[in-house]
CSV table of C-alpha atoms in Angstrom, one decimal:
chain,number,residue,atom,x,y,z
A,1,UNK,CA,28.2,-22.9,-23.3
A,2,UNK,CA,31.9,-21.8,-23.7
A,3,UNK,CA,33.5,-21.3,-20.0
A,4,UNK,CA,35.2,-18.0,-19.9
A,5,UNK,CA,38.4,-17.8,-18.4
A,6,UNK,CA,38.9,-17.1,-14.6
A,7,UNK,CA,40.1,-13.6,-15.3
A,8,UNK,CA,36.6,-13.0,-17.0
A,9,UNK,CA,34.9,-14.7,-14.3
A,10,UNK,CA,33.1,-12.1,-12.2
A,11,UNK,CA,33.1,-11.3,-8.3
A,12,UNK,CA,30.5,-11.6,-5.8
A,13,UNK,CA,29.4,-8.5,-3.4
A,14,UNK,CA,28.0,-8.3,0.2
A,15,UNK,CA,27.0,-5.1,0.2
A,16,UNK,CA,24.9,-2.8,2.8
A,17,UNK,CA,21.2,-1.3,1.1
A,18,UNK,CA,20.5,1.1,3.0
A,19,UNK,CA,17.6,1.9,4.7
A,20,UNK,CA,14.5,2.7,2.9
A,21,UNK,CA,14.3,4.3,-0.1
A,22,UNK,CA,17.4,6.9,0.9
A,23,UNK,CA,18.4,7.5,-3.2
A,24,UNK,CA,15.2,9.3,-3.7
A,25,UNK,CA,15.8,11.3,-0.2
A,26,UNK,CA,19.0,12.6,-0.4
A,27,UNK,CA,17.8,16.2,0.7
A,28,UNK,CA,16.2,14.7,3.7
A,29,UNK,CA,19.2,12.4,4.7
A,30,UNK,CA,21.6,15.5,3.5
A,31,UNK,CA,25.5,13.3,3.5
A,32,UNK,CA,24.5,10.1,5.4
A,33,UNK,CA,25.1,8.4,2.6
A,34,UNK,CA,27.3,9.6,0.9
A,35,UNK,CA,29.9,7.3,1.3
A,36,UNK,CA,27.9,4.1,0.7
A,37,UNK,CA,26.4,5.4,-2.4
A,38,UNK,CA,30.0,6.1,-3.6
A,39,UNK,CA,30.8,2.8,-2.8
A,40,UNK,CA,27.9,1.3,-4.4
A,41,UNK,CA,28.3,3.3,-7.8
A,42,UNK,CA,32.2,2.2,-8.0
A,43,UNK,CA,31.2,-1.3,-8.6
A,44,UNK,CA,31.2,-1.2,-12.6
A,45,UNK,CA,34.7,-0.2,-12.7
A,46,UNK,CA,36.0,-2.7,-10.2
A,47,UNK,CA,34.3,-5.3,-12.6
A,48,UNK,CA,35.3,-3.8,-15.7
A,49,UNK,CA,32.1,-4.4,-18.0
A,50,UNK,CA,28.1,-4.6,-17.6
A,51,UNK,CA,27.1,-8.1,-16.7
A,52,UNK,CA,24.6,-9.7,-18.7
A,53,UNK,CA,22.3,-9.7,-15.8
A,54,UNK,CA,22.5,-9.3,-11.5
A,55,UNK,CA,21.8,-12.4,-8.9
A,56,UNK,CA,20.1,-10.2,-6.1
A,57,UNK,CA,19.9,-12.2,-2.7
A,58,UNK,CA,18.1,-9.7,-0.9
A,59,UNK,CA,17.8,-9.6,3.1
A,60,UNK,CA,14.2,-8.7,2.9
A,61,UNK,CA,12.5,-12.1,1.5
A,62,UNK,CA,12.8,-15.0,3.0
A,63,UNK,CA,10.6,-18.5,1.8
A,64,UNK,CA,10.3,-22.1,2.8
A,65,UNK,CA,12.5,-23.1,-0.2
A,66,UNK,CA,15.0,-21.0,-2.3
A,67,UNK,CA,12.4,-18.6,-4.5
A,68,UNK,CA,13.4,-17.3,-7.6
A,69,UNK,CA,12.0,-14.2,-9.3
A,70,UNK,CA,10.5,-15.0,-12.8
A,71,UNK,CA,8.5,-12.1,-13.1
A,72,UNK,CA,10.1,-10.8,-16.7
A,73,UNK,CA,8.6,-7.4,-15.5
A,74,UNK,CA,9.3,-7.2,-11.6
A,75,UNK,CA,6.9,-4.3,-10.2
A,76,UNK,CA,7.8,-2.2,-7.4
A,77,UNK,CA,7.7,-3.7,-3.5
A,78,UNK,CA,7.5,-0.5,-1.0
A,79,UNK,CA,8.6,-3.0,1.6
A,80,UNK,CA,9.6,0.1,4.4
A,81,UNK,CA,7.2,2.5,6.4
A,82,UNK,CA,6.9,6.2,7.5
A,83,UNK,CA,9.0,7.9,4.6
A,84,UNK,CA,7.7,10.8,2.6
A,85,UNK,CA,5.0,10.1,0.4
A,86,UNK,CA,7.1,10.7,-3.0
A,87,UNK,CA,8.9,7.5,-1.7
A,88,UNK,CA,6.1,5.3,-2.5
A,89,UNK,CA,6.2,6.7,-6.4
A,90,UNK,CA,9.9,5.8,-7.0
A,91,UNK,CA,10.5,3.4,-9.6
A,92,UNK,CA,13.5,1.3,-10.7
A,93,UNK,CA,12.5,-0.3,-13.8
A,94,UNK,CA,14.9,-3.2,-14.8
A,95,UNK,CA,14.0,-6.1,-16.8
A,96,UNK,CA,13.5,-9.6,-15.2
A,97,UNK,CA,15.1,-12.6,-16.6
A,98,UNK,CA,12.9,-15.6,-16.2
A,99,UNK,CA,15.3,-18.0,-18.3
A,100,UNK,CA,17.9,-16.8,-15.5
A,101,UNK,CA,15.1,-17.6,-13.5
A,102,UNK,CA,15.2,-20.9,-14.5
A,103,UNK,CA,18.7,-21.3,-14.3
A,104,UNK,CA,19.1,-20.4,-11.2
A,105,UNK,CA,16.5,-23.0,-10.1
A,106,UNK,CA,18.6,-25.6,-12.1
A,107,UNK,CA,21.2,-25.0,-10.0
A,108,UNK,CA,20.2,-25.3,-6.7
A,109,UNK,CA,18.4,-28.3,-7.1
A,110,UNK,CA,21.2,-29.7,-8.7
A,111,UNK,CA,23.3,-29.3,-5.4
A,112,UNK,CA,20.1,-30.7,-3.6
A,113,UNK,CA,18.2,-28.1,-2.2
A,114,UNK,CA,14.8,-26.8,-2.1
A,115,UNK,CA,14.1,-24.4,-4.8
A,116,UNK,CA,11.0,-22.6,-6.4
A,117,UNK,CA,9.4,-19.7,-8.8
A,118,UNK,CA,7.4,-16.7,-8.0
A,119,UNK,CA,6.5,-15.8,-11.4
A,120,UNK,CA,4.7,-12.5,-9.9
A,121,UNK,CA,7.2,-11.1,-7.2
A,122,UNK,CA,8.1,-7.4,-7.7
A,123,UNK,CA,11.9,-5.5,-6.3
A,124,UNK,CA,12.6,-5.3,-2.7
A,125,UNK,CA,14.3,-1.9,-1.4
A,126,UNK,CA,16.7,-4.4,-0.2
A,127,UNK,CA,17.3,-4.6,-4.6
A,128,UNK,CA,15.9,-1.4,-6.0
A,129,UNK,CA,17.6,1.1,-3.1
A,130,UNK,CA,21.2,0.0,-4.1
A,131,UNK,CA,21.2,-0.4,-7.8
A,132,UNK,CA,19.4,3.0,-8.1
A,133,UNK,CA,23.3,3.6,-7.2
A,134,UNK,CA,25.3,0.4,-9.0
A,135,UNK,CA,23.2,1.0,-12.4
A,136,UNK,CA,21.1,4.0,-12.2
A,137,UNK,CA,20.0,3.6,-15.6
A,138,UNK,CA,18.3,0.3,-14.4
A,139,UNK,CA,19.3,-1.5,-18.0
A,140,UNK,CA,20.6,-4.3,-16.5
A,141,UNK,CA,18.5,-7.4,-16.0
A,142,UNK,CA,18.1,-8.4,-12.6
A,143,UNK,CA,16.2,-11.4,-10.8
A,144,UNK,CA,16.2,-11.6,-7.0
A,145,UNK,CA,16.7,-15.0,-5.0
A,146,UNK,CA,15.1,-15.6,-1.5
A,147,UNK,CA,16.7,-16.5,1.4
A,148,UNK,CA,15.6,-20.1,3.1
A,149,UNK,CA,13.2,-19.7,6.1
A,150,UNK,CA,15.6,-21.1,8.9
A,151,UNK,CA,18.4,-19.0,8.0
A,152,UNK,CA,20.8,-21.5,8.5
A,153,UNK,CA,24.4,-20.2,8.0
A,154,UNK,CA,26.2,-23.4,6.3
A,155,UNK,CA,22.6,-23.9,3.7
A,156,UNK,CA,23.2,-20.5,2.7
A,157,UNK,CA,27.1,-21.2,2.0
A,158,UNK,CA,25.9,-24.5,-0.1
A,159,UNK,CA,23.5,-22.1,-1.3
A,160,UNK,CA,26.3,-19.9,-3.0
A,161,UNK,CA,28.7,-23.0,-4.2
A,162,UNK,CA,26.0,-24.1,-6.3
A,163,UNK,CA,25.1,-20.4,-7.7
A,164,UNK,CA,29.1,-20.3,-8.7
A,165,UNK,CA,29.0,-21.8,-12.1
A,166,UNK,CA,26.8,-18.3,-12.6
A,167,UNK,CA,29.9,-16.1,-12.1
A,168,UNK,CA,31.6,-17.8,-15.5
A,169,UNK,CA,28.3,-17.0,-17.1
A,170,UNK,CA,28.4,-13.2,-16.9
A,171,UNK,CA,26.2,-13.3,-14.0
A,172,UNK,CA,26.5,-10.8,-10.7
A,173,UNK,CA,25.7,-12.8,-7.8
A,174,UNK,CA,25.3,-9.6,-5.0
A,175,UNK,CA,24.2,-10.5,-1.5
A,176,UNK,CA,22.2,-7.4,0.1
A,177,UNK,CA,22.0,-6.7,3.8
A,178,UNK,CA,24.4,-4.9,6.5
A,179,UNK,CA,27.1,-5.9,8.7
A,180,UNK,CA,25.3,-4.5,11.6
A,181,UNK,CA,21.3,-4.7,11.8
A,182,UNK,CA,20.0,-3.8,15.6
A,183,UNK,CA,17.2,-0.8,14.7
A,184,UNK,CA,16.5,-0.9,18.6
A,185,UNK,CA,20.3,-0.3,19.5
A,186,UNK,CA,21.4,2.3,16.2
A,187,UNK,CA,23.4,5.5,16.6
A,188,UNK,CA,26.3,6.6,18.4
A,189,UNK,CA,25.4,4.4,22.0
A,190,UNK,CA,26.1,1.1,19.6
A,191,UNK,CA,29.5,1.9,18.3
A,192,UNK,CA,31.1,-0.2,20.6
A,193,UNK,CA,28.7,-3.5,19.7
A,194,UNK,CA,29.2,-2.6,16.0
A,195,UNK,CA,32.9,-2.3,16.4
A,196,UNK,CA,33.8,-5.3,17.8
A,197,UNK,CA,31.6,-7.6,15.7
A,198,UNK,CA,33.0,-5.3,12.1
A,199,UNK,CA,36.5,-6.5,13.5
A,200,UNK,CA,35.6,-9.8,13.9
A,201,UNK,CA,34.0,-10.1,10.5
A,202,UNK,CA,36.8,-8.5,9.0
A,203,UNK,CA,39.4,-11.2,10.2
A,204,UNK,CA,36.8,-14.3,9.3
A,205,UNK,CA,36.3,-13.2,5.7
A,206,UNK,CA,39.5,-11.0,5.0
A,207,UNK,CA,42.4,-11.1,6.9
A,208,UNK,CA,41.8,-15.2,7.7
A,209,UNK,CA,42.1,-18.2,5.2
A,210,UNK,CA,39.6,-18.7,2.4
A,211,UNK,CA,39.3,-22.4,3.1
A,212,UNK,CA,38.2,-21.5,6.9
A,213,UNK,CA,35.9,-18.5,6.1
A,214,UNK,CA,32.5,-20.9,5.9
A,215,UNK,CA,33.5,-22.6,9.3
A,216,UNK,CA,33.5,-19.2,10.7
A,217,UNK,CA,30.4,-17.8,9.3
A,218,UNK,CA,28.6,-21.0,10.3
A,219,UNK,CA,29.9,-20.1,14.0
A,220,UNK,CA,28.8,-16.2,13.8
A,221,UNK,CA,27.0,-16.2,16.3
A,222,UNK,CA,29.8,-17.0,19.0
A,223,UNK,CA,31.4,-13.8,17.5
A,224,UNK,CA,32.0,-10.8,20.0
A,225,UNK,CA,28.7,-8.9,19.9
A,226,UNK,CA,27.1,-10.9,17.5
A,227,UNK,CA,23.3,-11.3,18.8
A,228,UNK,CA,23.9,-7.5,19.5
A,229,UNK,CA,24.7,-6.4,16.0
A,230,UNK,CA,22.4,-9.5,14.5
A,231,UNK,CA,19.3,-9.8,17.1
A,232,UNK,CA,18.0,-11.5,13.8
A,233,UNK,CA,20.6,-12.3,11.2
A,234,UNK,CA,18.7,-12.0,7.9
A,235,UNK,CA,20.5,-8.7,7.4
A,236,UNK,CA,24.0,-10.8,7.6
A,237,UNK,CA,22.8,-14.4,5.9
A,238,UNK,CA,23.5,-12.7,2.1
A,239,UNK,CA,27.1,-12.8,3.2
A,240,UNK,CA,27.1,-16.2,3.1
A,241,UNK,CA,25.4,-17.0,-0.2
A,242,UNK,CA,28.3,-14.1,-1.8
A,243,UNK,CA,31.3,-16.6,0.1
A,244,UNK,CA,30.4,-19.6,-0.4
A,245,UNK,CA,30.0,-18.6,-4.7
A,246,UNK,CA,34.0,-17.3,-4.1
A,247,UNK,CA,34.6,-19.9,-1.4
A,248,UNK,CA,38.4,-20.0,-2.5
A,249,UNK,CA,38.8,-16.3,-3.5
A,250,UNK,CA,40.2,-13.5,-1.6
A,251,UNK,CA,37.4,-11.3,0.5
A,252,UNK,CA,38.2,-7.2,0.1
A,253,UNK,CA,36.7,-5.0,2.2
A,254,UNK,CA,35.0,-2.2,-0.2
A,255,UNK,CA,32.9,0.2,1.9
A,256,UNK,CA,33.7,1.1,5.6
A,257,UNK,CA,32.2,3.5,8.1
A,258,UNK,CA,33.1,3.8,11.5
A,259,UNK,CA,30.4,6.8,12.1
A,260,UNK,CA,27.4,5.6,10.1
A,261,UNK,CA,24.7,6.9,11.5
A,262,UNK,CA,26.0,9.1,14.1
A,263,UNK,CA,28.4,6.1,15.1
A,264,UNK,CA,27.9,2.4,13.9
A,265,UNK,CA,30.6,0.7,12.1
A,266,UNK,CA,29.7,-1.4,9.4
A,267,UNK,CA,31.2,-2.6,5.9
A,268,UNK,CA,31.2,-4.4,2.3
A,269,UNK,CA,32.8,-7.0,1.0
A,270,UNK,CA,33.9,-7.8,-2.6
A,271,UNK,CA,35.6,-11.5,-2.8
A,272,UNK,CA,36.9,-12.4,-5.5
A,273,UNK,CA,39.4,-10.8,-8.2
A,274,UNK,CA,38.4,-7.4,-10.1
A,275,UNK,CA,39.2,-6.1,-13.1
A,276,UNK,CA,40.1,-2.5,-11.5
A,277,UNK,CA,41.0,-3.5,-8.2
């Protein structure tokens, strides 16, 4: 395989998903997401060209070892409860790429982790809810990747130095989660909690050195309000698999809100260089 240069080479994404299936209920959620879905659908410009397939760590699967979807026709996963019935009928039909699949698998236990296949796994909402907005057309491949049981921050940064050599091979590596993920403390009384840990964030992954962003991130819990935005941190753990493929690479923030939802702050991070910055 011919390396492409590293103006070719593609960025990585932390991105928030959402909650639920909200593309397919945009006249119950009327604007609330109207900036994130802006956000999301700007990505193929910023990169410049269709990849030849997404990396889709997703918030909402976790395993005992890395898991990697091989199903070459992923079904549907209506992973959310209590939305409208029509929500249970939505579909987001992209391919699966099981030699990806086995790529990806390559990797990781070339760098000396655990890894496996789930030949039958179907698309999370944490996967289907946003690229209903990146590639609504849903003709780009895409194979989602597990998070470890554990969630251990620094594993999930080795986790993303060995995905890197992806990036070079037209791949998309997107983590999916949010910046803030408390569903007992959301609204306008946690804009306080949601503020100080988005500032935090945004000094540790853009404002501070690359070569100290995965000591940080393996510290996030110390962060002001941490356990308050992350009571658990699988919505946050993605981040780390996007840094530590761009562990040298300058983090941008992409998508901020500082009323989301009434009043949460949260954001996106691209890291990495674009082709339309």
């Amino acid at each position: 395989m011919t390396t492409p240069t590293t103006n070719s080479r593609l960025p990585t994404y932390f991105i928030s998903h959402g909650g639920g299936p909200w593309p397919w209920m945009k006249k119950e959620m009327g604007n609330a997401y109207t900036r994130l879905e802006a956000s999301l659908a700007d990505m193929p410009r910023q990169i410049g060209r269709k990849p030849r397939a997404i990396l889709m760590v997703s918030a909402h699967w976790e395993e005992p070892a890395f898991t990697v979807q091989a199903n070459p026709k992923p079904p549907m996963i209506y992973d959310y409860g209590g939305f409208p019935a029509h929500t249970y009928q939505v579909h987001y039909d992209a391919p699966g790429a099981p030699d990806l699949a086995l790529r990806v698998k390559q990797l990781i236990e070339g760098a000396g982790l655990p890894a496996a296949i789930d030949a039958e796994r179907g698309f999370d909402h944490g996967a289907f809810s946003p690229m209903a907005a990146i590639y609504p057309d849903a003709e780009v491949p895409m194979v989602q990747l597990s998070l470890r049981r554990g969630l251990d921050p620094a594993e999930h940064v080795a986790l993303g130095r060995a995905l890197a050599p992806l990036r070079d091979e037209d791949v998309l590596i997107i983590g999916s989660g949010l910046s803030y993920h408390n569903l007992r403390n959301f609204g306008p009384q946690a804009h306080g909690v949601s503020k100080a840990f988005d500032d935090w964030l945004e000094e540790a992954v853009v404002e501070g050195a690359p070569a100290k962003r995965a000591e940080q991130l393996a510290n996030w819990a110390t962060a002001p309000s941490a356990r308050a935005a992350h009571p658990r941190e699988e919505h946050l753990i993605p981040l780390m698999v996007a840094v530590g493929a761009a562990e040298a690479e300058e983090g941008v923030r992409v998508y901020h809100e500082d009323a989301f939802m009434g009043g949460l702050v949260v954001s996106s991070y691209r890291f990495g260089a674009a082709a339309n910055a």
